[in-house]
């Protein structure tokens, strides 16, 4: 249904600004009104994870990338991994959930350097501890 060219250039630019330039802490993506292109909804430099969670709407789907920083045990310091979120709350309209599910791969494939994927249907699935658990599982591998 979607192809790579339906990911807006600005969406890739914002991702690269986060990944390479460390310009943003997170980027939230949405579909344009015609549901034909994935565009940037919002960018933020706010390092507070709760601020990010507050931006996820209760009844609306979104995609997001977050530069997730966490401490490693044993005094090894901090690590940072880019996490891709598919936010599809149970309360979102069925049509919206279907469109977001079918267009996810084109965005996800366009974003090189994502370390983990998180699918969220409610806030417990995107809670800091849940995400930390997912990203730190592979922490020994880098």
PDB file of C-alpha atoms in Angstrom:
ATOM      1  CA  UNK A   1       0.000   0.000   0.000  1.00  0.00           C
ATOM      2  CA  UNK A   2       2.784   2.437   0.903  1.00  0.00           C
ATOM      3  CA  UNK A   3       6.173   2.717  -0.683  1.00  0.00           C
ATOM      4  CA  UNK A   4       9.419   4.310   0.351  1.00  0.00           C
ATOM      5  CA  UNK A   5       8.752   7.469  -1.644  1.00  0.00           C
ATOM      6  CA  UNK A   6       5.732   8.103   0.535  1.00  0.00           C
ATOM      7  CA  UNK A   7       8.019   8.822   3.457  1.00  0.00           C
ATOM      8  CA  UNK A   8       8.480  12.595   3.267  1.00  0.00           C
ATOM      9  CA  UNK A   9      12.053  13.858   2.889  1.00  0.00           C
ATOM     10  CA  UNK A  10      11.559  15.894   6.059  1.00  0.00           C
ATOM     11  CA  UNK A  11      10.867  12.655   7.938  1.00  0.00           C
ATOM     12  CA  UNK A  12      14.261  11.238   6.969  1.00  0.00           C
ATOM     13  CA  UNK A  13      16.008  14.566   7.601  1.00  0.00           C
ATOM     14  CA  UNK A  14      14.542  14.761  11.110  1.00  0.00           C
ATOM     15  CA  UNK A  15      15.653  11.192  11.811  1.00  0.00           C
ATOM     16  CA  UNK A  16      19.199  11.918  10.642  1.00  0.00           C
ATOM     17  CA  UNK A  17      19.254  15.101  12.713  1.00  0.00           C
ATOM     18  CA  UNK A  18      18.387  12.977  15.740  1.00  0.00           C
ATOM     19  CA  UNK A  19      20.771  10.125  14.910  1.00  0.00           C
ATOM     20  CA  UNK A  20      23.810  11.945  13.570  1.00  0.00           C
ATOM     21  CA  UNK A  21      23.385  15.506  14.741  1.00  0.00           C
ATOM     22  CA  UNK A  22      21.882  14.706  18.155  1.00  0.00           C
ATOM     23  CA  UNK A  23      19.685  17.701  17.386  1.00  0.00           C
ATOM     24  CA  UNK A  24      16.529  16.099  18.793  1.00  0.00           C
ATOM     25  CA  UNK A  25      15.687  13.724  21.619  1.00  0.00           C
ATOM     26  CA  UNK A  26      12.630  12.445  19.784  1.00  0.00           C
ATOM     27  CA  UNK A  27      10.657  12.819  16.582  1.00  0.00           C
ATOM     28  CA  UNK A  28       6.957  12.011  16.298  1.00  0.00           C
ATOM     29  CA  UNK A  29       5.568  11.103  12.885  1.00  0.00           C
ATOM     30  CA  UNK A  30       2.032  11.102  11.579  1.00  0.00           C
ATOM     31  CA  UNK A  31       0.254  10.505   8.292  1.00  0.00           C
ATOM     32  CA  UNK A  32      -0.737  13.590   6.337  1.00  0.00           C
ATOM     33  CA  UNK A  33      -4.448  14.380   6.049  1.00  0.00           C
ATOM     34  CA  UNK A  34      -4.772  12.500   2.765  1.00  0.00           C
ATOM     35  CA  UNK A  35      -3.074   9.445   4.374  1.00  0.00           C
ATOM     36  CA  UNK A  36      -0.603   9.345   1.491  1.00  0.00           C
ATOM     37  CA  UNK A  37       2.632  10.402   3.150  1.00  0.00           C
ATOM     38  CA  UNK A  38       4.421   9.995   6.484  1.00  0.00           C
ATOM     39  CA  UNK A  39       5.370  13.435   7.776  1.00  0.00           C
ATOM     40  CA  UNK A  40       6.941  14.945  10.889  1.00  0.00           C
ATOM     41  CA  UNK A  41       4.332  15.781  13.506  1.00  0.00           C
ATOM     42  CA  UNK A  42       6.705  17.166  16.113  1.00  0.00           C
ATOM     43  CA  UNK A  43      10.351  17.221  17.189  1.00  0.00           C
ATOM     44  CA  UNK A  44      11.705  17.864  20.660  1.00  0.00           C
ATOM     45  CA  UNK A  45      14.980  18.306  22.493  1.00  0.00           C
ATOM     46  CA  UNK A  46      13.377  17.650  25.891  1.00  0.00           C
ATOM     47  CA  UNK A  47      15.352  14.845  27.599  1.00  0.00           C
ATOM     48  CA  UNK A  48      12.479  13.891  29.952  1.00  0.00           C
ATOM     49  CA  UNK A  49      10.931  10.586  28.877  1.00  0.00           C
ATOM     50  CA  UNK A  50       7.614  11.595  30.474  1.00  0.00           C
ATOM     51  CA  UNK A  51       7.448  14.567  28.111  1.00  0.00           C
ATOM     52  CA  UNK A  52       7.689  12.134  25.210  1.00  0.00           C
ATOM     53  CA  UNK A  53       4.921   9.940  26.645  1.00  0.00           C
ATOM     54  CA  UNK A  54       2.668  12.970  27.094  1.00  0.00           C
ATOM     55  CA  UNK A  55       2.928  13.595  23.341  1.00  0.00           C
ATOM     56  CA  UNK A  56       1.422  10.199  22.502  1.00  0.00           C
ATOM     57  CA  UNK A  57      -2.308  10.780  22.039  1.00  0.00           C
ATOM     58  CA  UNK A  58      -4.809   8.548  23.801  1.00  0.00           C
ATOM     59  CA  UNK A  59      -6.991   7.868  20.748  1.00  0.00           C
ATOM     60  CA  UNK A  60      -4.698   8.394  17.789  1.00  0.00           C
ATOM     61  CA  UNK A  61      -1.928   6.405  16.111  1.00  0.00           C
ATOM     62  CA  UNK A  62       1.591   7.787  15.652  1.00  0.00           C
ATOM     63  CA  UNK A  63       5.115   6.643  14.906  1.00  0.00           C
ATOM     64  CA  UNK A  64       8.091   7.947  16.828  1.00  0.00           C
ATOM     65  CA  UNK A  65      11.831   7.600  17.182  1.00  0.00           C
ATOM     66  CA  UNK A  66      13.450   8.254  20.524  1.00  0.00           C
ATOM     67  CA  UNK A  67      17.141   8.537  21.403  1.00  0.00           C
ATOM     68  CA  UNK A  68      16.952   6.340  24.489  1.00  0.00           C
ATOM     69  CA  UNK A  69      19.779   6.786  26.995  1.00  0.00           C
ATOM     70  CA  UNK A  70      20.338   4.454  29.891  1.00  0.00           C
ATOM     71  CA  UNK A  71      22.970   3.526  32.427  1.00  0.00           C
ATOM     72  CA  UNK A  72      24.820   0.239  32.122  1.00  0.00           C
ATOM     73  CA  UNK A  73      25.588  -1.681  35.276  1.00  0.00           C
ATOM     74  CA  UNK A  74      29.117  -2.108  36.551  1.00  0.00           C
ATOM     75  CA  UNK A  75      29.995   1.565  36.234  1.00  0.00           C
ATOM     76  CA  UNK A  76      30.362   1.348  32.453  1.00  0.00           C
ATOM     77  CA  UNK A  77      28.459   4.585  31.961  1.00  0.00           C
ATOM     78  CA  UNK A  78      25.671   5.490  29.596  1.00  0.00           C
ATOM     79  CA  UNK A  79      24.552   3.939  26.355  1.00  0.00           C
ATOM     80  CA  UNK A  80      22.210   5.386  23.798  1.00  0.00           C
ATOM     81  CA  UNK A  81      20.000   3.471  21.389  1.00  0.00           C
ATOM     82  CA  UNK A  82      17.477   4.708  18.897  1.00  0.00           C
ATOM     83  CA  UNK A  83      14.082   3.151  19.490  1.00  0.00           C
ATOM     84  CA  UNK A  84      11.298   3.087  16.893  1.00  0.00           C
ATOM     85  CA  UNK A  85       7.776   3.264  18.313  1.00  0.00           C
ATOM     86  CA  UNK A  86       4.551   2.275  16.635  1.00  0.00           C
ATOM     87  CA  UNK A  87       1.857   3.819  18.800  1.00  0.00           C
ATOM     88  CA  UNK A  88      -1.504   2.255  18.062  1.00  0.00           C
ATOM     89  CA  UNK A  89      -3.769   2.592  21.106  1.00  0.00           C
ATOM     90  CA  UNK A  90      -6.691   0.219  21.487  1.00  0.00           C
ATOM     91  CA  UNK A  91      -9.006   3.237  21.510  1.00  0.00           C
ATOM     92  CA  UNK A  92      -7.863   4.539  18.090  1.00  0.00           C
ATOM     93  CA  UNK A  93     -10.255   4.101  15.148  1.00  0.00           C
ATOM     94  CA  UNK A  94      -9.891   0.708  13.441  1.00  0.00           C
ATOM     95  CA  UNK A  95      -9.263   2.291  10.044  1.00  0.00           C
ATOM     96  CA  UNK A  96      -6.457   4.405  11.461  1.00  0.00           C
ATOM     97  CA  UNK A  97      -4.853   1.360  13.078  1.00  0.00           C
ATOM     98  CA  UNK A  98      -5.020  -0.525   9.777  1.00  0.00           C
ATOM     99  CA  UNK A  99      -3.449   2.308   7.776  1.00  0.00           C
ATOM    100  CA  UNK A 100      -0.666   2.764  10.324  1.00  0.00           C
ATOM    101  CA  UNK A 101       0.010  -0.971  10.429  1.00  0.00           C
ATOM    102  CA  UNK A 102       0.253  -1.187   6.646  1.00  0.00           C
ATOM    103  CA  UNK A 103       2.484   1.870   6.256  1.00  0.00           C
ATOM    104  CA  UNK A 104       4.865   1.131   9.127  1.00  0.00           C
ATOM    105  CA  UNK A 105       7.348  -0.917   7.100  1.00  0.00           C
ATOM    106  CA  UNK A 106       8.062   1.817   4.568  1.00  0.00           C
ATOM    107  CA  UNK A 107       9.047   4.226   7.342  1.00  0.00           C
ATOM    108  CA  UNK A 108      10.873   1.607   9.382  1.00  0.00           C
ATOM    109  CA  UNK A 109      12.947   0.482   6.385  1.00  0.00           C
ATOM    110  CA  UNK A 110      13.899   4.076   5.607  1.00  0.00           C
ATOM    111  CA  UNK A 111      15.349   4.651   9.071  1.00  0.00           C
ATOM    112  CA  UNK A 112      18.805   3.077   9.267  1.00  0.00           C
ATOM    113  CA  UNK A 113      20.298   2.708  12.718  1.00  0.00           C
ATOM    114  CA  UNK A 114      17.266   1.867  14.807  1.00  0.00           C
ATOM    115  CA  UNK A 115      18.273  -0.519  17.607  1.00  0.00           C
ATOM    116  CA  UNK A 116      14.859  -1.631  18.872  1.00  0.00           C
ATOM    117  CA  UNK A 117      11.201  -1.616  17.910  1.00  0.00           C
ATOM    118  CA  UNK A 118       8.417  -1.050  20.406  1.00  0.00           C
ATOM    119  CA  UNK A 119       4.763  -1.596  19.557  1.00  0.00           C
ATOM    120  CA  UNK A 120       2.506   0.208  21.994  1.00  0.00           C
ATOM    121  CA  UNK A 121      -1.229  -0.277  22.356  1.00  0.00           C
ATOM    122  CA  UNK A 122      -1.341   1.192  25.851  1.00  0.00           C
ATOM    123  CA  UNK A 123       0.960   3.234  28.061  1.00  0.00           C
ATOM    124  CA  UNK A 124       2.257   0.252  30.026  1.00  0.00           C
ATOM    125  CA  UNK A 125       3.913  -1.062  26.848  1.00  0.00           C
ATOM    126  CA  UNK A 126       5.817   2.176  26.281  1.00  0.00           C
ATOM    127  CA  UNK A 127       6.665   2.848  29.929  1.00  0.00           C
ATOM    128  CA  UNK A 128      10.327   3.661  30.579  1.00  0.00           C
ATOM    129  CA  UNK A 129      10.972   0.356  32.376  1.00  0.00           C
ATOM    130  CA  UNK A 130       9.446  -1.687  29.524  1.00  0.00           C
ATOM    131  CA  UNK A 131      11.573   0.055  26.928  1.00  0.00           C
ATOM    132  CA  UNK A 132      14.675  -0.114  29.130  1.00  0.00           C
ATOM    133  CA  UNK A 133      14.142  -3.838  29.472  1.00  0.00           C
ATOM    134  CA  UNK A 134      13.964  -4.209  25.691  1.00  0.00           C
ATOM    135  CA  UNK A 135      17.002  -2.074  24.797  1.00  0.00           C
ATOM    136  CA  UNK A 136      19.267  -3.274  27.591  1.00  0.00           C
ATOM    137  CA  UNK A 137      18.808  -6.947  26.641  1.00  0.00           C
ATOM    138  CA  UNK A 138      21.173  -6.379  23.755  1.00  0.00           C
ATOM    139  CA  UNK A 139      23.467  -4.065  25.711  1.00  0.00           C
ATOM    140  CA  UNK A 140      26.316  -6.557  25.915  1.00  0.00           C
ATOM    141  CA  UNK A 141      26.432  -6.927  22.161  1.00  0.00           C
ATOM    142  CA  UNK A 142      27.879  -3.497  21.397  1.00  0.00           C
TER     143      UNK A 142
END
